[in-house]
Tab-separated table of C-alpha atoms in Angstrom:
chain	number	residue	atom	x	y	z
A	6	UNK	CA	86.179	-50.680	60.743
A	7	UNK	CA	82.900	-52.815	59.315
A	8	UNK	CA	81.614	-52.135	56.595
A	9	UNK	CA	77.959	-51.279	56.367
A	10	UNK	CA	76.951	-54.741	54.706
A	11	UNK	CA	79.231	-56.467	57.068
A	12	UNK	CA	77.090	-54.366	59.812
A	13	UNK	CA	73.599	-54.893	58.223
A	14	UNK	CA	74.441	-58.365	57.821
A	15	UNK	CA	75.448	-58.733	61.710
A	16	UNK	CA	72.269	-57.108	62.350
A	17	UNK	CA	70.313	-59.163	60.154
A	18	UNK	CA	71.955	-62.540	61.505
A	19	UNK	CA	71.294	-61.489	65.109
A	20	UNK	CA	67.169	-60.721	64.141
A	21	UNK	CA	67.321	-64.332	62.845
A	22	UNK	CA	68.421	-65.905	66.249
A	23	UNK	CA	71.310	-66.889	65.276
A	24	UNK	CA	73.538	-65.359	68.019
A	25	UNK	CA	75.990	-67.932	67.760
A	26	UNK	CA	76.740	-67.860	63.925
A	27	UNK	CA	76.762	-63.954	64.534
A	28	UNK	CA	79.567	-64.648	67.253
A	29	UNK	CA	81.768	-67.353	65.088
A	30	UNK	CA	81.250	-65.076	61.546
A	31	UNK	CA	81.898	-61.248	62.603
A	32	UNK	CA	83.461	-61.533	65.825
A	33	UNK	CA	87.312	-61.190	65.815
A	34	UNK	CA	89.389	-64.200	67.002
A	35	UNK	CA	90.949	-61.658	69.611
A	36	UNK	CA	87.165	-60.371	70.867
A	37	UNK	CA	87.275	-59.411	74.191
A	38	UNK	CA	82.966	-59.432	75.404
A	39	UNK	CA	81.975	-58.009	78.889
A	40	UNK	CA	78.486	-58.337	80.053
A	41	UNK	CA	77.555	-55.622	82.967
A	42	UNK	CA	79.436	-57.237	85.922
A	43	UNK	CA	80.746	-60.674	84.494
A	44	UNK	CA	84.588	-61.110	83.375
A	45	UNK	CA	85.916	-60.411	80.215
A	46	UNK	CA	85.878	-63.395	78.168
A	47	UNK	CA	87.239	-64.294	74.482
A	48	UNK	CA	85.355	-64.982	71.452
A	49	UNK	CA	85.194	-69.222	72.304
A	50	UNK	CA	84.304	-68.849	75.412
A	51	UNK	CA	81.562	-66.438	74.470
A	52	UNK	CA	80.093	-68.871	72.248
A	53	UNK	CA	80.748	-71.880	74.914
A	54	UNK	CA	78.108	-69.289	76.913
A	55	UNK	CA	75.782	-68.575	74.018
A	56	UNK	CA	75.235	-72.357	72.988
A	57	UNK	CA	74.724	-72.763	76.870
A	58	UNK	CA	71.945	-70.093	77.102
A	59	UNK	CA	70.713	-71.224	74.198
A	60	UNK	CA	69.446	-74.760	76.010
A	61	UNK	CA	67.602	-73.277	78.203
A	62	UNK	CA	65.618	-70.816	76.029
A	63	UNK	CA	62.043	-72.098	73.965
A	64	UNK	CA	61.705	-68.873	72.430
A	65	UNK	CA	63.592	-65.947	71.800
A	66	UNK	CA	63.577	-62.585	69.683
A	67	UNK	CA	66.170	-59.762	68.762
A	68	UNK	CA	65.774	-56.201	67.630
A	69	UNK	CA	67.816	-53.835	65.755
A	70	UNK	CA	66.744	-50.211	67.360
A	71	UNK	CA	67.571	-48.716	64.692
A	72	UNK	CA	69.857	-46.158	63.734
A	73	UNK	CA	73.140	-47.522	64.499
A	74	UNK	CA	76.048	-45.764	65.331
A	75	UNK	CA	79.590	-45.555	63.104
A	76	UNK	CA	82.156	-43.164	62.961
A	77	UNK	CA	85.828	-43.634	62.404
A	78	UNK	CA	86.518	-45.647	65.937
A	79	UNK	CA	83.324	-47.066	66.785
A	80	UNK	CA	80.303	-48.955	66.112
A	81	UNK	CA	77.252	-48.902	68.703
A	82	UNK	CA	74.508	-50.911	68.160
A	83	UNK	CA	71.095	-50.876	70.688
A	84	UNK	CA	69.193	-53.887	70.851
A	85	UNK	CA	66.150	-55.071	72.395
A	86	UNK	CA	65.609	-58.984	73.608
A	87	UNK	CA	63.101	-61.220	74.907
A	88	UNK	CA	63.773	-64.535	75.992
A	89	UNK	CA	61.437	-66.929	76.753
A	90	UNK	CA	62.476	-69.802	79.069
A	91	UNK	CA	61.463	-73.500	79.130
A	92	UNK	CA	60.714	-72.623	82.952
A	93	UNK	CA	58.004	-70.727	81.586
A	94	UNK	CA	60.196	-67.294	82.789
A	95	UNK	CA	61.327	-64.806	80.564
A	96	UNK	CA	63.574	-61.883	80.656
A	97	UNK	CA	63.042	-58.266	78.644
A	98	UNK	CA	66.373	-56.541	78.020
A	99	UNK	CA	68.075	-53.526	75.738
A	100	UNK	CA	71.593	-53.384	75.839
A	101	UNK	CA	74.146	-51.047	73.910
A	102	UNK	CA	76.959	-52.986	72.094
A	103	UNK	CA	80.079	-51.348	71.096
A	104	UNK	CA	82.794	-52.715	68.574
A	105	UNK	CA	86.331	-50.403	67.901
């Protein structure tokens, strides 16, 4: 299990946009990410996707809604997202992420 630095500095890399450096640094080389009906995917591929994304977005920001959840097993973390995209569209989003 994370510690609470390692979690606060997930958080904190995430709230700087930097969803990609969050992936490589605190992800585990055996990740396995799902996102609502896609396939499961490993860590590289995740970031393939990510640095993808990322070329199509002007502006985007990341929120922490705080608390956080940790117990023994699990770690759940809410977020809330905008993305702004250079077709001038944008998409609002919160999404729970879990890590055990």
């Amino acid at each position: 299990m994370p510690t609470i630095k390692t979690i606060e500095d997930f958080i904190a890399t995430v709230e700087a946009n930097e969803h990609v450096d969050a992936v490589e640094r605190f992800y585990s080389s055996n990740a396995a990410i799902k996102d609502n009906q896609s396939e499961i995917r490993g860590k590289e591929r995740h970031i393939e996707n990510e640095k993808s994304m990322l070329l199509k977005i002007r502006k985007m920001h990341s929120k922490c809604t705080r608390p956080y959840f940790v117990n023994s097993i699990f770690v759940v973390i809410k977020w809330q997202s905008r993305f702004e995209f250079k077709n001038d569209t944008f998409i609002e989003m919160e999404e729970m992420h879990t890590k055990n």
